[in-house]
Coordinates of N, CA and C in Angstrom, one line a residue:
I29 N -4.4 83.3 138.5 CA -4.1 84.1 138.0 C -4.3 85.0 139.2
F30 N -3.0 85.9 139.4 CA -2.5 86.7 140.2 C -3.7 88.1 140.7
Q31 N -4.5 88.2 141.3 CA -5.9 89.1 141.6 C -4.9 90.2 142.2
T32 N -5.3 91.5 141.5 CA -4.6 93.0 142.4 C -4.9 92.7 143.3
S33 N -6.4 92.5 144.2 CA -6.8 92.2 145.4 C -5.8 91.3 146.4
W34 N -5.2 91.1 145.9 CA -4.4 90.1 146.7 C -3.2 91.1 147.4
A35 N -2.3 92.6 146.6 CA -1.6 92.7 147.0 C -2.6 94.0 148.4
R36 N -1.3 93.7 149.6 CA -1.8 94.7 150.2 C -1.2 95.9 150.1
A37 N -0.5 96.2 149.5 CA 0.2 97.3 149.0 C 0.5 97.7 147.6
P38 N -0.4 97.9 146.9 CA -0.2 97.8 145.3 C 0.3 98.8 144.9
Q39 N 0.8 99.9 145.2 CA 1.8 100.7 144.7 C 3.2 100.3 144.9
I40 N 3.5 99.2 145.9 CA 5.0 98.2 146.0 C 4.7 97.0 145.4
Y41 N 4.1 96.6 145.7 CA 3.8 94.9 145.0 C 3.3 94.3 143.5
G42 N 1.6 95.5 143.3 CA 1.4 95.5 141.9 C 0.9 93.8 141.5
P43 N 0.6 94.2 140.7 CA 0.2 92.9 139.9 C 1.0 91.6 139.4
H44 N 2.0 92.1 139.8 CA 3.3 91.4 138.8 C 4.0 90.5 140.3
L45 N 3.8 90.6 141.4 CA 4.4 89.7 142.2 C 3.6 88.5 142.2
S46 N 5.0 87.7 142.0 CA 5.2 85.8 141.2 C 4.9 85.3 142.6
M47 N 4.0 84.0 142.8 CA 3.9 83.5 143.7 C 5.3 82.3 143.9
K48 N 6.0 82.6 142.6 CA 7.1 81.4 143.3 C 8.2 82.4 144.0
E49 N 8.0 83.6 144.3 CA 9.6 84.4 145.0 C 8.4 84.0 146.6
T50 N 7.1 83.8 146.6 CA 6.8 83.8 148.3 C 7.4 82.8 149.5
V51 N 8.0 82.7 150.1 CA 8.7 82.1 151.1 C 8.0 81.6 152.1
L52 N 7.9 80.9 153.2 CA 7.5 80.4 154.4 C 8.1 81.3 155.5
P53 N 7.3 81.4 156.6 CA 8.0 82.1 158.0 C 9.3 82.0 158.3
D54 N 9.3 80.5 158.3 CA 10.7 80.5 158.5 C 11.8 79.6 158.0
D55 N 11.5 80.2 156.2 CA 12.6 80.5 155.8 C 14.0 81.2 156.1
P56 N 15.2 80.8 155.7 CA 16.0 82.3 156.2 C 16.1 83.2 155.2
A57 N 15.1 83.2 154.3 CA 15.1 84.6 153.5 C 14.0 85.3 154.1
F58 N 13.0 85.0 154.8 CA 11.8 86.1 155.1 C 12.3 86.8 155.9
K59 N 11.8 87.8 155.1 CA 12.4 89.5 155.7 C 10.8 89.7 156.8
K60 N 10.9 90.3 157.5 CA 9.6 90.5 158.7 C 9.4 92.0 158.5
F61 N 10.2 92.7 157.3 CA 9.8 94.3 157.7 C 9.9 94.2 156.3
P62 N 9.1 95.4 155.9 CA 8.5 95.9 154.1 C 9.9 97.0 153.8
P63 N 9.9 96.4 152.1 CA 9.0 96.2 151.1 C 8.7 95.1 150.9
F64 N 9.3 94.1 150.8 CA 9.4 92.6 150.4 C 9.2 91.4 151.5
M65 N 8.1 91.4 152.8 CA 8.3 90.9 153.2 C 7.3 89.3 152.8
S66 N 8.3 88.5 153.4 CA 8.1 86.7 152.7 C 8.1 87.0 151.2
S67 N 8.8 87.9 150.9 CA 9.8 87.4 149.5 C 11.0 86.8 149.1
G68 N 11.2 86.2 147.9 CA 12.9 85.6 148.2 C 13.3 86.8 147.1
K69 N 13.2 87.8 147.3 CA 13.8 89.0 146.7 C 14.9 88.9 147.3
N70 N 16.4 89.1 146.4 CA 17.7 90.0 147.2 C 17.0 90.9 147.7
W71 N 17.7 91.1 148.7 CA 17.7 92.9 149.3 C 19.0 93.5 149.8
A72 N 19.3 94.5 149.4 CA 20.7 95.0 150.2 C 20.5 95.2 151.6
I73 N 21.9 95.0 151.4 CA 22.5 94.8 152.9 C 23.3 96.3 153.1
I74 N 24.1 96.4 152.3 CA 25.0 97.8 151.9 C 25.1 97.9 150.9
R75 N 25.1 99.2 151.0 CA 25.0 99.8 149.3 C 26.2 100.2 148.4
Y76 N 26.3 100.4 147.3 CA 27.6 100.6 147.0 C 28.4 102.1 147.1
A77 N 26.9 102.6 147.6 CA 27.8 104.4 147.9 C 28.1 104.4 149.5
D78 N 27.9 103.5 150.1 CA 28.1 102.9 151.5 C 29.9 102.6 151.2
V79 N 29.7 101.6 150.4 CA 31.5 101.1 150.5 C 32.2 102.7 149.8
L80 N 31.8 103.2 149.0 CA 33.0 104.2 148.4 C 33.1 105.3 149.4
L81 N 32.1 105.7 150.2 CA 32.6 106.5 151.2 C 32.9 106.5 152.0
F82 N 33.1 104.5 152.7 CA 33.8 104.2 154.1 C 35.0 104.2 153.5
K83 N 35.4 104.1 152.2 CA 36.7 104.2 151.8 C 37.3 105.5 152.0
A84 N 36.4 106.2 151.4 CA 36.8 107.8 151.4 C 37.0 108.2 152.7
E85 N 36.1 108.0 153.8 CA 36.3 108.3 155.0 C 38.2 108.1 155.6
A86 N 38.0 106.5 155.3 CA 39.0 106.1 155.9 C 40.5 107.0 155.2
L87 N 40.6 106.5 154.0 CA 41.7 107.9 153.1 C 41.9 109.1 154.1
I88 N 40.9 109.8 154.2 CA 40.8 110.7 154.5 C 41.7 110.9 156.4
E89 N 41.3 109.9 156.6 CA 41.2 110.3 158.4 C 43.0 109.9 158.4
L90 N 43.5 109.0 157.1 CA 45.1 108.5 157.0 C 45.3 109.9 156.7
G91 N 45.3 110.8 156.2 CA 45.4 112.1 155.8 C 45.8 112.0 153.8
R92 N 45.5 110.7 153.8 CA 45.3 110.7 152.4 C 43.8 111.3 151.0
A93 N 43.6 112.9 151.6 CA 42.6 113.2 151.0 C 42.1 113.3 149.4
Q94 N 43.4 113.4 148.9 CA 43.5 113.6 146.7 C 43.1 112.2 146.6
E95 N 43.3 110.7 147.4 CA 42.6 109.7 147.0 C 41.3 109.1 147.2
A96 N 40.9 110.4 148.3 CA 39.1 110.3 148.7 C 38.5 110.6 147.7
L97 N 38.9 111.9 147.2 CA 38.6 113.1 146.1 C 37.3 112.1 145.0
P98 N 38.0 111.3 144.2 CA 37.4 110.6 142.8 C 35.6 110.0 143.6
L99 N 36.7 108.9 144.8 CA 35.2 108.1 145.3 C 34.3 109.2 145.7
I100 N 34.1 110.4 146.7 CA 33.3 111.0 146.6 C 32.7 111.6 145.5
N101 N 33.1 112.1 144.3 CA 32.9 112.8 143.3 C 32.3 111.4 142.4
Q102 N 32.5 110.1 143.1 CA 32.0 109.4 142.5 C 30.0 109.4 142.6
V103 N 29.7 109.4 144.0 CA 28.8 109.2 144.6 C 28.2 110.5 143.8
R104 N 28.6 111.3 143.8 CA 28.0 112.9 143.1 C 27.3 112.4 141.8
Q105 N 28.1 112.1 141.0 CA 28.2 112.6 139.9 C 27.0 111.1 139.5
R106 N 26.6 110.0 140.4 CA 25.4 109.4 140.1 C 24.2 110.3 140.3
A107 N 24.5 111.4 141.4 CA 23.4 112.2 142.0 C 23.0 113.3 141.0
I108 N 24.0 113.7 139.8 CA 24.5 114.3 139.1 C 23.5 114.3 137.6
N109 N 23.4 112.8 137.7 CA 22.9 111.9 136.3 C 21.8 111.3 136.3
S110 N 21.0 111.6 137.6 CA 19.9 110.9 138.3 C 18.6 110.9 137.3
E111 N 18.3 110.1 136.8 CA 17.2 110.7 135.4 C 15.8 110.7 136.2
S112 N 15.7 110.4 137.3 CA 14.7 110.3 138.7 C 14.0 111.5 139.2
L113 N 14.3 112.8 138.5 CA 14.2 113.9 139.3 C 12.5 114.0 139.6
L114 N 11.8 114.9 140.2 CA 10.5 115.1 140.0 C 10.4 116.2 138.8
K115 N 9.7 116.3 138.3 CA 9.2 116.6 137.0 C 7.8 117.3 136.7
Q116 N 7.6 118.6 135.8 CA 6.1 119.6 136.4 C 5.7 118.2 134.8
A117 N 4.1 119.2 134.6 CA 3.8 118.7 133.8 C 4.2 118.8 132.2
N118 N 5.1 119.7 132.1 CA 5.3 120.2 130.9 C 6.8 119.7 130.9
G119 N 7.4 118.6 131.5 CA 8.6 118.1 131.7 C 10.0 118.4 132.2
N120 N 9.5 120.2 132.7 CA 10.7 120.4 133.5 C 10.6 119.7 134.6
T121 N 12.2 119.9 135.2 CA 12.6 119.5 136.7 C 11.9 120.6 137.4
I122 N 11.4 119.9 138.5 CA 10.8 120.6 139.8 C 11.5 122.1 140.5
S123 N 12.9 121.5 140.5 CA 14.5 121.8 141.1 C 15.4 121.8 140.8
N124 N 15.7 122.6 140.8 CA 17.5 122.6 140.1 C 18.2 122.6 141.7
Y125 N 18.9 121.2 141.7 CA 20.0 121.6 143.1 C 21.0 121.8 143.2
K126 N 21.3 122.0 141.9 CA 22.7 122.7 141.6 C 23.5 121.9 142.1
I127 N 23.8 120.3 141.6 CA 24.3 119.8 142.1 C 25.9 119.2 141.1
D128 N 27.7 119.9 141.5 CA 28.6 119.5 141.1 C 29.6 118.7 141.7
T129 N 30.4 118.3 141.0 CA 31.4 117.3 141.8 C 32.5 118.2 142.3
Y130 N 33.3 118.2 143.0 CA 34.2 118.9 144.2 C 35.9 118.7 142.7
K131 N 35.6 120.4 143.0 CA 36.9 120.5 141.6 C 37.5 121.4 142.5
P132 N 39.1 120.7 143.2 CA 39.7 121.4 143.4 C 40.2 122.3 142.8
G133 N 40.4 123.9 143.2 CA 41.0 125.5 142.5 C 40.0 125.8 141.5
V134 N 38.7 125.2 141.2 CA 37.5 125.7 140.9 C 36.7 126.2 141.8
N135 N 36.2 124.9 142.8 CA 35.1 125.5 143.4 C 35.2 124.9 145.0
C136 N 36.5 124.5 145.1 CA 36.7 124.3 146.4 C 38.2 124.3 146.6
T137 N 39.1 123.7 147.9 CA 40.2 123.8 147.9 C 40.2 122.6 148.9
W138 N 40.7 121.6 148.4 CA 40.5 120.1 148.8 C 41.9 120.1 150.2
T139 N 41.5 120.1 151.2 CA 42.3 119.9 152.1 C 41.6 118.7 153.2
V140 N 42.6 118.4 154.5 CA 42.2 117.6 154.9 C 40.6 117.4 155.4
D141 N 40.9 119.2 155.7 CA 39.6 119.1 156.8 C 38.8 119.5 155.8
F142 N 38.3 119.7 154.5 CA 37.4 120.3 153.3 C 37.3 119.0 153.5
A143 N 37.7 117.9 153.1 CA 37.9 116.6 152.6 C 36.6 116.3 153.6
R144 N 37.1 116.4 154.8 CA 36.2 115.3 155.8 C 34.8 116.2 155.4
Q145 N 35.1 117.6 156.1 CA 33.3 117.9 155.9 C 32.5 117.7 154.7
A146 N 33.4 117.3 153.1 CA 32.6 117.5 152.4 C 32.1 115.9 152.5
L147 N 33.5 114.5 152.7 CA 32.3 113.6 153.3 C 31.2 113.5 154.4
R148 N 31.4 114.5 155.2 CA 30.1 114.2 156.3 C 28.9 114.6 155.7
F149 N 29.2 115.7 154.7 CA 28.0 115.8 154.4 C 27.5 115.5 153.0
E150 N 28.0 114.9 152.5 CA 27.9 113.5 151.6 C 26.8 112.7 152.5
R151 N 27.7 112.0 153.1 CA 27.5 110.8 154.2 C 25.6 111.1 154.0
R152 N 25.7 112.4 154.7 CA 24.1 113.1 155.4 C 23.3 113.4 154.3
L153 N 23.7 113.4 153.0 CA 22.3 113.7 152.2 C 22.4 112.3 151.3
E154 N 23.3 111.6 151.5 CA 23.0 110.3 150.5 C 22.5 109.0 151.6
F155 N 22.6 109.2 152.3 CA 22.0 108.0 153.7 C 20.7 109.1 154.2
A156 N 20.1 110.2 153.8 CA 18.9 110.6 155.0 C 17.8 109.7 155.0
M157 N 17.0 110.0 155.9 CA 16.1 109.0 156.1 C 16.7 107.4 156.4
E158 N 17.5 106.8 156.0 CA 18.3 105.5 156.5 C 18.2 105.1 157.7
G159 N 18.6 106.3 158.7 CA 19.0 105.3 159.7 C 20.4 105.5 160.3
Y160 N 21.0 106.2 159.6 CA 22.9 105.9 159.5 C 22.9 107.2 160.3
R161 N 22.3 108.3 160.4 CA 23.7 109.4 160.5 C 23.6 109.1 162.2
F162 N 23.1 108.5 163.3 CA 23.1 109.1 164.4 C 24.3 108.1 164.7
F163 N 24.9 106.8 163.9 CA 25.5 106.0 164.2 C 26.8 106.7 163.5
D164 N 26.8 107.5 162.3 CA 27.8 108.5 161.8 C 28.5 109.3 162.7
L165 N 27.8 110.4 163.6 CA 27.9 111.1 164.3 C 28.4 110.8 165.6
V166 N 28.0 109.4 165.8 CA 28.8 108.7 167.1 C 30.8 108.6 166.6
R167 N 30.6 107.8 165.2 CA 31.6 107.4 165.2 C 32.7 108.4 164.9
W168 N 32.1 109.3 164.5 CA 33.4 110.7 164.4 C 33.4 111.6 165.4
G169 N 32.6 111.6 166.7 CA 33.1 111.4 167.8 C 32.1 113.0 168.1
I170 N 31.0 113.5 167.5 CA 30.7 114.6 167.1 C 29.3 114.6 167.8
A171 N 28.7 113.4 168.3 CA 27.2 113.2 168.7 C 26.5 114.2 169.6
A172 N 27.4 114.0 170.6 CA 26.6 115.2 172.0 C 26.7 116.7 171.5
E173 N 27.5 117.5 170.4 CA 27.9 118.6 170.5 C 26.4 118.8 169.3
Y174 N 26.4 117.9 168.2 CA 24.9 117.8 167.1 C 23.5 118.0 167.7
M175 N 23.7 116.2 168.4 CA 22.2 116.0 168.8 C 22.0 118.0 170.2
N176 N 22.8 118.3 171.1 CA 22.7 119.2 172.3 C 22.4 120.2 171.2
S177 N 22.6 120.9 170.0 CA 22.5 122.2 169.7 C 21.3 121.6 168.9
Y178 N 20.8 120.4 168.3 CA 20.0 120.4 168.0 C 18.6 120.5 168.7
F179 N 19.1 120.4 169.9 CA 17.3 120.0 171.3 C 17.5 121.7 171.7
A180 N 18.7 122.0 172.0 CA 18.6 124.2 172.0 C 17.3 124.4 171.2
I181 N 17.4 123.9 170.0 CA 16.4 124.5 169.1 C 15.1 123.7 169.1
E182 N 15.2 123.0 168.9 CA 13.7 122.0 169.4 C 13.0 122.3 170.1
K183 N 13.5 122.6 171.8 CA 13.1 123.0 173.1 C 12.3 123.9 172.9
T184 N 12.4 124.6 171.9 CA 11.4 125.9 171.4 C 10.5 125.5 170.5
R185 N 10.2 124.8 170.2 CA 9.2 124.4 169.1 C 8.6 122.7 170.0
K186 N 8.9 122.2 170.6 CA 8.0 121.0 171.1 C 8.3 121.0 173.0
P187 N 7.5 121.0 173.6 CA 7.5 121.0 174.9 C 7.9 119.7 175.5
H188 N 7.7 118.4 174.9 CA 8.0 116.8 175.2 C 9.6 116.8 175.0
L189 N 10.6 118.3 174.6 CA 11.8 117.6 174.4 C 12.7 119.0 175.4
L190 N 11.5 119.5 176.1 CA 11.9 120.4 177.0 C 13.4 120.3 178.0
D191 N 13.2 118.3 178.3 CA 14.4 118.1 178.9 C 15.4 117.1 178.6
A192 N 15.4 117.3 176.9 CA 16.2 116.4 176.3 C 17.7 116.9 176.6
V193 N 18.4 116.1 176.6 CA 20.3 116.7 176.6 C 21.1 115.1 176.6
F194 N 21.8 115.4 175.5 CA 22.5 114.1 175.3 C 24.1 114.1 175.9
K195 N 24.4 113.4 176.9 CA 25.6 113.4 178.1 C 26.5 112.5 176.8
K196 N 27.8 113.1 176.8 CA 29.0 112.7 176.2 C 29.3 111.8 176.8
N197 N 30.2 110.7 176.0 CA 30.5 109.5 177.0 C 29.4 108.5 177.5
R198 N 28.3 109.1 177.4 CA 27.2 107.9 178.0 C 25.9 107.2 176.9
D199 N 25.5 108.4 176.7 CA 24.7 108.4 175.1 C 24.9 107.7 173.7
E200 N 26.0 107.4 173.8 CA 26.2 106.9 172.6 C 25.9 106.4 172.4
Y201 N 26.0 105.2 173.5 CA 25.6 104.0 173.5 C 24.4 103.4 174.7
L202 N 23.5 102.5 174.3 CA 23.1 101.7 175.4 C 23.3 100.9 176.2
P203 N 22.6 100.9 177.9 CA 23.1 100.4 178.6 C 23.0 99.2 178.2
I204 N 24.3 98.0 178.7 CA 24.2 96.5 178.5 C 23.3 95.9 179.4
P205 N 21.7 94.9 179.3 CA 21.2 94.7 180.1 C 22.0 93.9 181.4
L206 N 21.4 94.0 182.6 CA 22.1 93.4 183.8 C 22.5 91.8 183.5
N207 N 21.0 91.4 183.2 CA 21.3 89.7 183.2 C 22.2 89.2 181.9
Q208 N 22.6 90.1 181.2 CA 23.4 90.1 179.9 C 24.8 90.0 180.5
I209 N 25.1 91.1 181.3 CA 26.1 91.0 182.3 C 26.4 89.6 183.3
N210 N 25.4 89.3 183.8 CA 25.5 88.1 184.6 C 25.8 86.8 183.8
F211 N 24.8 86.5 183.0 CA 25.3 85.6 182.0 C 26.7 85.4 181.7
S212 N 27.2 86.4 181.8 CA 29.0 86.4 180.8 C 30.1 86.2 181.7
K213 N 29.5 86.0 183.0 CA 30.0 85.5 184.2 C 31.6 86.4 184.4
G214 N 30.9 87.8 184.4 CA 32.0 89.2 184.5 C 32.6 89.4 183.5
L215 N 32.5 89.1 182.3 CA 33.4 89.0 181.1 C 32.6 90.7 180.5
Y216 N 31.7 91.4 180.7 CA 31.3 91.8 180.2 C 30.5 92.7 181.2
K217 N 31.6 94.3 180.9 CA 31.4 95.5 182.1 C 30.4 96.4 181.5
Q218 N 30.4 97.1 182.1 CA 28.8 97.7 182.0 C 29.4 99.2 181.4
N219 N 28.8 99.8 180.4 CA 29.2 100.5 179.2 C 29.3 102.3 180.4
T220 N 30.2 102.8 179.6 CA 30.3 104.1 180.6 C 29.0 104.6 181.1
G221 N 28.8 105.3 182.1 CA 27.8 106.3 182.6 C 26.6 105.4 183.3
W222 N 26.1 104.1 182.6 CA 25.1 103.1 183.0 C 25.5 102.6 184.2

């Protein structure tokens, strides 16, 4: 019988972790990072919201912003309907985030530029703290502008950022290791600026 003391993180694993879900380290299902390390549980590679927002982004960039509207609103509607809001002891929600769908002519003017801005805001909210933001900024071609404006403010607060600068057309990608370039027998070319 499973003992509670076996769980290294009871708030995640709890007493219901099944031994039949545990896999060996050489099993292809073994994950090397939490929360389900050594577990055969399924784990998300891509979220449905990511698929919806990628499609919306493609439609916007093709000039078909009207077709992107219901996709973005579908992600927003899920947030509106969330029952996982933080609640006070009396049952009231802690905050009212005033989430609403985009309603052209009512609360917005749905142009291609506005749609692009709305999509970028939605990706920022939806994937906060999930590690996508930098790659979004690079894909949109605004990483240098965004990062340097961030550094300008944070330099005044954090001394270790005094020399921080993001160089456009260089810092979007890491350098390719020299031995990989050598192994490729000249097929690989070093990334710009490195």
